[in-house]
Protein backbone atom coordinates (compact mmCIF):
# COMPACT_ATOMS: atom_id res chain seq x y z
CA MET A 1 26.27 -22.33 1.05
CA LYS A 2 25.16 -20.03 -1.66
CA LEU A 3 22.27 -20.25 -4.36
CA GLU A 4 23.26 -19.73 -7.98
CA PRO A 5 21.02 -18.25 -10.85
CA PHE A 6 19.32 -20.95 -12.92
CA LEU A 7 16.11 -19.45 -14.59
CA SER A 8 14.89 -15.85 -14.57
CA GLY A 9 11.94 -13.81 -16.10
CA LEU A 10 9.34 -15.56 -14.18
CA CYS A 11 6.31 -13.71 -13.03
CA PHE A 12 5.54 -15.77 -9.85
CA GLY A 13 6.69 -19.33 -9.77
CA GLU A 14 5.18 -21.98 -7.42
CA GLY A 15 4.90 -25.76 -6.89
CA PRO A 16 8.45 -27.01 -8.38
CA ARG A 17 8.56 -30.77 -8.91
CA TRP A 18 11.06 -32.90 -10.35
CA HIS A 19 9.82 -35.50 -12.71
CA ASP A 20 10.96 -37.36 -15.86
CA GLY A 21 14.28 -35.60 -15.83
CA ARG A 22 12.95 -32.09 -15.68
CA LEU A 23 11.83 -29.38 -13.20
CA TRP A 24 8.21 -28.69 -13.64
CA PHE A 25 6.46 -25.56 -12.04
CA SER A 26 3.63 -23.21 -12.06
CA ASP A 27 3.89 -19.48 -13.18
CA PHE A 28 0.54 -18.66 -11.81
CA TYR A 29 0.10 -14.88 -12.78
CA VAL A 30 0.64 -15.65 -16.31
CA HIS A 31 -1.44 -18.88 -15.97
CA GLN A 32 1.20 -21.28 -17.15
CA VAL A 33 2.63 -24.60 -16.32
CA ARG A 34 6.18 -24.91 -17.32
CA SER A 35 9.23 -27.35 -17.26
CA VAL A 36 12.64 -26.58 -17.69
CA ASP A 37 15.66 -29.39 -18.25
CA GLU A 38 19.03 -29.27 -16.27
CA SER A 39 20.43 -26.98 -19.08
CA GLY A 40 17.84 -24.34 -18.27
CA LYS A 41 15.94 -24.75 -21.54
CA ALA A 42 12.15 -23.95 -20.61
CA GLU A 43 8.94 -24.81 -22.22
CA THR A 44 5.36 -24.00 -21.57
CA ILE A 45 3.23 -27.31 -20.96
CA VAL A 46 -0.33 -26.03 -20.80
CA GLU A 47 -2.12 -22.84 -19.80
CA VAL A 48 -4.46 -22.85 -16.73
CA PRO A 49 -7.02 -19.99 -16.72
CA GLY A 50 -7.69 -20.41 -13.04
CA ARG A 51 -4.25 -19.90 -12.18
CA PRO A 52 -2.16 -22.99 -11.58
CA SER A 53 -0.35 -23.66 -8.36
CA GLY A 54 0.38 -27.19 -6.94
CA LEU A 55 1.47 -29.98 -9.23
CA GLY A 56 1.51 -33.89 -9.34
CA TRP A 57 1.35 -36.98 -11.16
CA ARG A 58 -0.85 -40.23 -10.98
CA PRO A 59 0.87 -43.45 -11.66
CA ASP A 60 -0.37 -43.60 -14.96
CA GLY A 61 1.24 -40.30 -15.98
CA THR A 62 -1.76 -37.87 -15.51
CA LEU A 63 -0.63 -34.54 -14.38
CA LEU A 64 -2.71 -33.17 -11.82
CA ILE A 65 -2.86 -29.30 -11.55
CA VAL A 66 -4.30 -27.25 -8.72
CA SER A 67 -6.41 -24.39 -10.22
CA MET A 68 -6.41 -21.66 -7.50
CA THR A 69 -8.99 -19.00 -8.08
CA ASP A 70 -11.91 -21.29 -9.23
CA ARG A 71 -11.08 -23.87 -6.68
CA ARG A 72 -10.66 -26.91 -8.91
CA LEU A 73 -8.31 -29.80 -9.40
CA MET A 74 -7.54 -30.27 -13.13
CA ARG A 75 -6.00 -33.10 -15.03
CA PHE A 76 -3.84 -32.92 -18.05
CA ALA A 77 -3.28 -35.86 -20.18
CA LYS A 78 -2.76 -36.43 -24.05
CA GLY A 79 -3.00 -32.77 -24.62
CA ASN A 80 -6.40 -32.10 -22.91
CA LEU A 81 -6.94 -30.13 -19.87
CA ALA A 82 -10.13 -31.11 -17.97
CA VAL A 83 -11.84 -30.78 -14.41
CA GLU A 84 -10.97 -33.59 -12.20
CA ALA A 85 -12.83 -32.41 -9.18
CA GLU A 86 -14.61 -29.43 -7.81
CA LEU A 87 -13.12 -28.25 -4.49
CA LYS A 88 -15.51 -25.24 -3.74
CA SER A 89 -17.48 -27.02 -1.07
CA LEU A 90 -14.53 -27.55 1.15
CA ALA A 91 -12.04 -24.81 0.32
CA SER A 92 -12.90 -21.74 1.92
CA GLY A 93 -10.13 -19.70 0.15
CA TYR A 94 -8.04 -20.02 -2.91
CA CYS A 95 -6.49 -23.41 -3.39
CA ASN A 96 -2.65 -23.61 -3.27
CA ASP A 97 -0.14 -26.31 -2.96
CA MET A 98 -0.72 -30.14 -3.25
CA VAL A 99 0.95 -33.46 -3.02
CA VAL A 100 0.06 -36.62 -5.01
CA ASP A 101 0.92 -39.85 -3.30
CA GLY A 102 1.93 -43.04 -4.88
CA GLN A 103 -1.48 -44.23 -5.31
CA GLY A 104 -2.57 -41.13 -7.13
CA ARG A 105 -4.51 -39.41 -4.36
CA ALA A 106 -4.02 -35.68 -4.46
CA TYR A 107 -4.02 -33.80 -1.12
CA VAL A 108 -4.78 -30.11 -1.67
CA GLY A 109 -4.46 -27.03 0.57
CA ASN A 110 -6.23 -23.74 0.60
CA PHE A 111 -5.83 -20.26 2.10
CA GLY A 112 -8.99 -20.50 4.26
CA TYR A 113 -9.63 -16.89 3.83
CA ASP A 114 -9.19 -14.15 1.64
CA ARG A 115 -5.58 -12.71 2.92
CA HIS A 116 -5.23 -10.05 0.27
CA ALA A 117 -8.45 -8.63 1.13
CA GLY A 118 -7.62 -8.23 4.74
CA GLU A 119 -10.03 -11.02 6.15
CA THR A 120 -9.39 -12.18 9.67
CA PRO A 121 -7.36 -15.41 9.52
CA ARG A 122 -9.07 -18.68 10.22
CA THR A 123 -8.27 -22.22 9.98
CA THR A 124 -9.28 -24.66 6.96
CA CYS A 125 -9.14 -28.21 5.81
CA LEU A 126 -6.80 -30.34 3.63
CA ILE A 127 -8.81 -31.82 0.83
CA ARG A 128 -8.13 -35.33 -0.49
CA VAL A 129 -9.18 -36.29 -4.18
CA ASP A 130 -9.12 -40.02 -4.76
CA PRO A 131 -8.36 -41.66 -8.15
CA ASP A 132 -12.07 -42.00 -8.79
CA GLY A 133 -12.51 -38.17 -8.46
CA SER A 134 -14.30 -38.44 -5.04
CA VAL A 135 -13.66 -35.40 -2.66
CA HIS A 136 -13.19 -35.81 0.93
CA LYS A 137 -12.11 -33.70 4.02
CA ALA A 138 -8.66 -35.09 4.87
CA ALA A 139 -7.74 -32.99 7.91
CA ASP A 140 -9.06 -30.04 9.66
CA GLY A 141 -8.18 -27.07 12.02
CA LEU A 142 -5.14 -26.07 9.83
CA LEU A 143 -3.94 -22.47 9.30
CA PHE A 144 -2.94 -21.70 5.79
CA PRO A 145 -2.10 -25.43 5.02
CA ASN A 146 0.70 -25.11 2.16
CA GLY A 147 3.69 -27.27 1.18
CA THR A 148 3.23 -31.06 1.85
CA VAL A 149 5.52 -33.92 1.65
CA ILE A 150 4.90 -37.82 2.36
CA THR A 151 7.54 -40.09 3.43
CA PRO A 152 8.94 -42.87 1.22
CA ASP A 153 7.12 -45.63 3.00
CA GLY A 154 3.72 -43.60 2.43
CA ARG A 155 3.04 -43.78 6.17
CA THR A 156 3.45 -40.19 7.24
CA MET A 157 2.58 -36.72 6.00
CA ILE A 158 3.84 -33.37 6.85
CA VAL A 159 2.37 -30.20 5.97
CA GLY A 160 3.51 -26.62 6.68
CA GLU A 161 0.98 -24.19 8.30
CA THR A 162 2.37 -20.96 6.97
CA PHE A 163 1.18 -18.57 9.35
CA ALA A 164 1.29 -20.93 12.42
CA HIS A 165 5.07 -21.06 11.99
CA ARG A 166 5.02 -24.88 12.24
CA LEU A 167 5.06 -28.21 10.41
CA THR A 168 2.45 -30.70 11.25
CA ALA A 169 2.56 -34.40 10.86
CA PHE A 170 -0.14 -37.10 10.37
CA ASP A 171 -0.18 -40.89 9.89
CA VAL A 172 -1.33 -42.03 6.57
CA ALA A 173 -3.63 -45.23 6.53
CA SER A 174 -3.90 -47.74 3.38
CA ASP A 175 -6.97 -45.87 2.22
CA GLY A 176 -5.51 -42.36 2.54
CA THR A 177 -7.22 -41.42 5.84
CA LEU A 178 -5.23 -39.18 7.91
CA SER A 179 -4.83 -39.58 11.87
CA ASN A 180 -2.70 -38.84 14.91
CA LYS A 181 -2.11 -35.05 14.03
CA ARG A 182 0.85 -34.01 15.78
CA LEU A 183 3.63 -31.27 16.04
CA TRP A 184 6.51 -32.08 13.74
CA ALA A 185 8.46 -28.70 14.25
CA VAL A 186 7.86 -25.17 15.42
CA ILE A 187 9.99 -22.70 13.55
CA ASP A 188 10.06 -19.46 15.42
CA ALA A 189 9.62 -16.40 13.15
CA CYS A 190 9.49 -18.67 10.01
CA TYR A 191 6.58 -18.79 7.57
CA PRO A 192 6.64 -22.16 5.82
CA ASP A 193 5.61 -22.03 2.31
CA GLY A 194 6.83 -24.79 -0.32
CA ILE A 195 8.89 -27.85 1.34
CA CYS A 196 10.63 -30.91 0.15
CA LEU A 197 12.03 -33.96 1.92
CA ASP A 198 15.60 -35.38 2.06
CA ALA A 199 16.69 -38.94 2.79
CA GLU A 200 17.85 -38.30 6.35
CA GLY A 201 14.29 -37.29 7.04
CA ALA A 202 15.05 -33.46 7.14
CA ILE A 203 12.92 -31.05 5.54
CA TRP A 204 13.84 -28.06 3.43
CA VAL A 205 11.62 -25.10 4.16
CA SER A 206 10.96 -22.04 2.07
CA ASP A 207 10.58 -19.00 4.29
CA PRO A 208 9.36 -16.09 2.11
CA PHE A 209 9.06 -13.39 4.73
CA GLY A 210 12.27 -14.42 6.67
CA HIS A 211 14.05 -14.34 3.35
CA ARG A 212 15.92 -17.57 3.74
CA VAL A 213 15.43 -21.24 3.03
CA LEU A 214 15.96 -23.75 5.96
CA ARG A 215 17.07 -27.39 6.45
CA VAL A 216 15.00 -28.60 9.57
CA LEU A 217 14.89 -31.79 11.69
CA GLU A 218 11.98 -33.17 13.45
CA GLY A 219 11.65 -31.31 16.61
CA GLY A 220 12.79 -28.05 15.06
CA ARG A 221 16.64 -28.10 14.87
CA ILE A 222 17.91 -26.01 12.07
CA THR A 223 21.07 -27.68 10.38
CA ASP A 224 21.25 -25.05 7.40
CA SER A 225 19.87 -21.62 6.83
CA ILE A 226 20.56 -19.81 3.47
CA ASP A 227 20.05 -16.12 3.68
CA LEU A 228 18.21 -14.59 0.45
CA ALA A 229 17.58 -11.10 1.74
CA PRO A 230 15.96 -8.93 0.23
CA ARG A 231 14.25 -11.79 -1.85
CA GLY A 232 11.95 -14.34 -0.40
CA ALA A 233 11.89 -18.03 -0.87
CA TYR A 234 8.47 -19.38 -2.02
CA ALA A 235 8.91 -23.16 -2.81
CA CYS A 236 11.88 -25.68 -3.17
CA MET A 237 12.52 -28.95 -4.54
CA LEU A 238 15.28 -31.58 -4.64
CA GLY A 239 15.95 -32.69 -8.11
CA GLY A 240 18.61 -33.55 -10.82
CA ALA A 241 19.74 -36.90 -11.90
CA ASP A 242 20.96 -37.75 -8.26
CA ARG A 243 18.21 -35.67 -6.49
CA ARG A 244 20.97 -33.54 -5.01
CA MET A 245 20.29 -30.31 -6.67
CA LEU A 246 18.29 -27.93 -4.47
CA TYR A 247 16.04 -25.80 -6.72
CA VAL A 248 14.50 -22.70 -4.87
CA VAL A 249 11.71 -20.40 -6.37
CA THR A 250 12.38 -16.69 -5.39
CA ASN A 251 11.01 -13.60 -5.76
CA SER A 252 11.06 -9.81 -4.65
CA GLY A 253 7.61 -10.04 -3.29
CA SER A 254 4.11 -11.88 -3.51
CA GLY A 255 0.52 -10.78 -3.95
CA PRO A 256 -1.45 -9.21 -6.93
CA GLY A 257 0.88 -6.34 -6.81
CA ILE A 258 3.69 -8.13 -8.69
CA ALA A 259 1.43 -9.60 -11.29
CA ASP A 260 2.88 -7.37 -14.00
CA LYS A 261 6.53 -7.88 -12.92
CA ARG A 262 9.04 -10.51 -14.12
CA ASP A 263 11.15 -10.60 -11.05
CA GLY A 264 10.71 -14.36 -10.31
CA ARG A 265 13.63 -16.86 -10.38
CA ILE A 266 14.49 -20.35 -9.81
CA GLU A 267 17.84 -20.51 -8.09
CA THR A 268 20.07 -23.69 -7.44
CA MET A 269 22.62 -25.19 -4.85
CA ARG A 270 24.23 -28.55 -4.77
CA VAL A 271 23.53 -30.30 -1.33
CA ASP A 272 24.84 -33.58 0.30
CA VAL A 273 21.67 -35.45 0.97
CA PRO A 274 19.38 -36.49 -1.95
CA GLY A 275 15.61 -35.92 -2.01
CA THR A 276 13.08 -38.71 -1.49
CA GLY A 277 9.42 -39.36 -0.86
CA TRP A 278 6.71 -37.40 -2.42
CA PRO A 279 6.41 -34.83 -4.11
């Protein structure tokens, strides 16, 4: 199994999402949300001054965008970008990835500490923003909550805890409340970043520091491992018309030091099992 080039010249891509026949993603050091069709034709959708990251859509088509550095959730509709919710009261570090469920509830992760300034790692919470704009602490005690998926029945959420080397699951109630926190998988020496779910219940996991992307079953068994060395995988998404195209966002590094580079790529590979659930 091997990835093929698809789109190059990115600064630092994040948050790939398949929506409305296109792959959408954030290129956050250049403050852009972009989309690209299956032929590779890309366009800029909106610029987000606070550095965009996670993306998702409400049922009415409103695009929600995580604004990292000012710790906000933004909304983009009818050509207008506006603040949907302030997250500073709960986010103790830069905000990062997000999943938006079928009812339009947004679950947003955050770093929890200033990693690039060398602060001591500490746990943080996952934040839920309801369609009425209200902000809630959805779960606590997570170490760098990052990529997040929800199963097709809407009843289970799995979140990657990057620096805890694990995927953690929750039950999701009808009102969006999370409970029954439990271990879904420990992946030794893996740093889960962006993730996506397939129809067999496996999760594709981007591992930036391990220079690979993995397909993992509940309990931790790895069915596939694609080596990307020396590049790192930072996010992934199953898309295409049949949801069998794996899009992987890669780069030669991360952090503010790459802000002036254009070494980011999106690479692709056909897989057997299609994507499902959210995002």
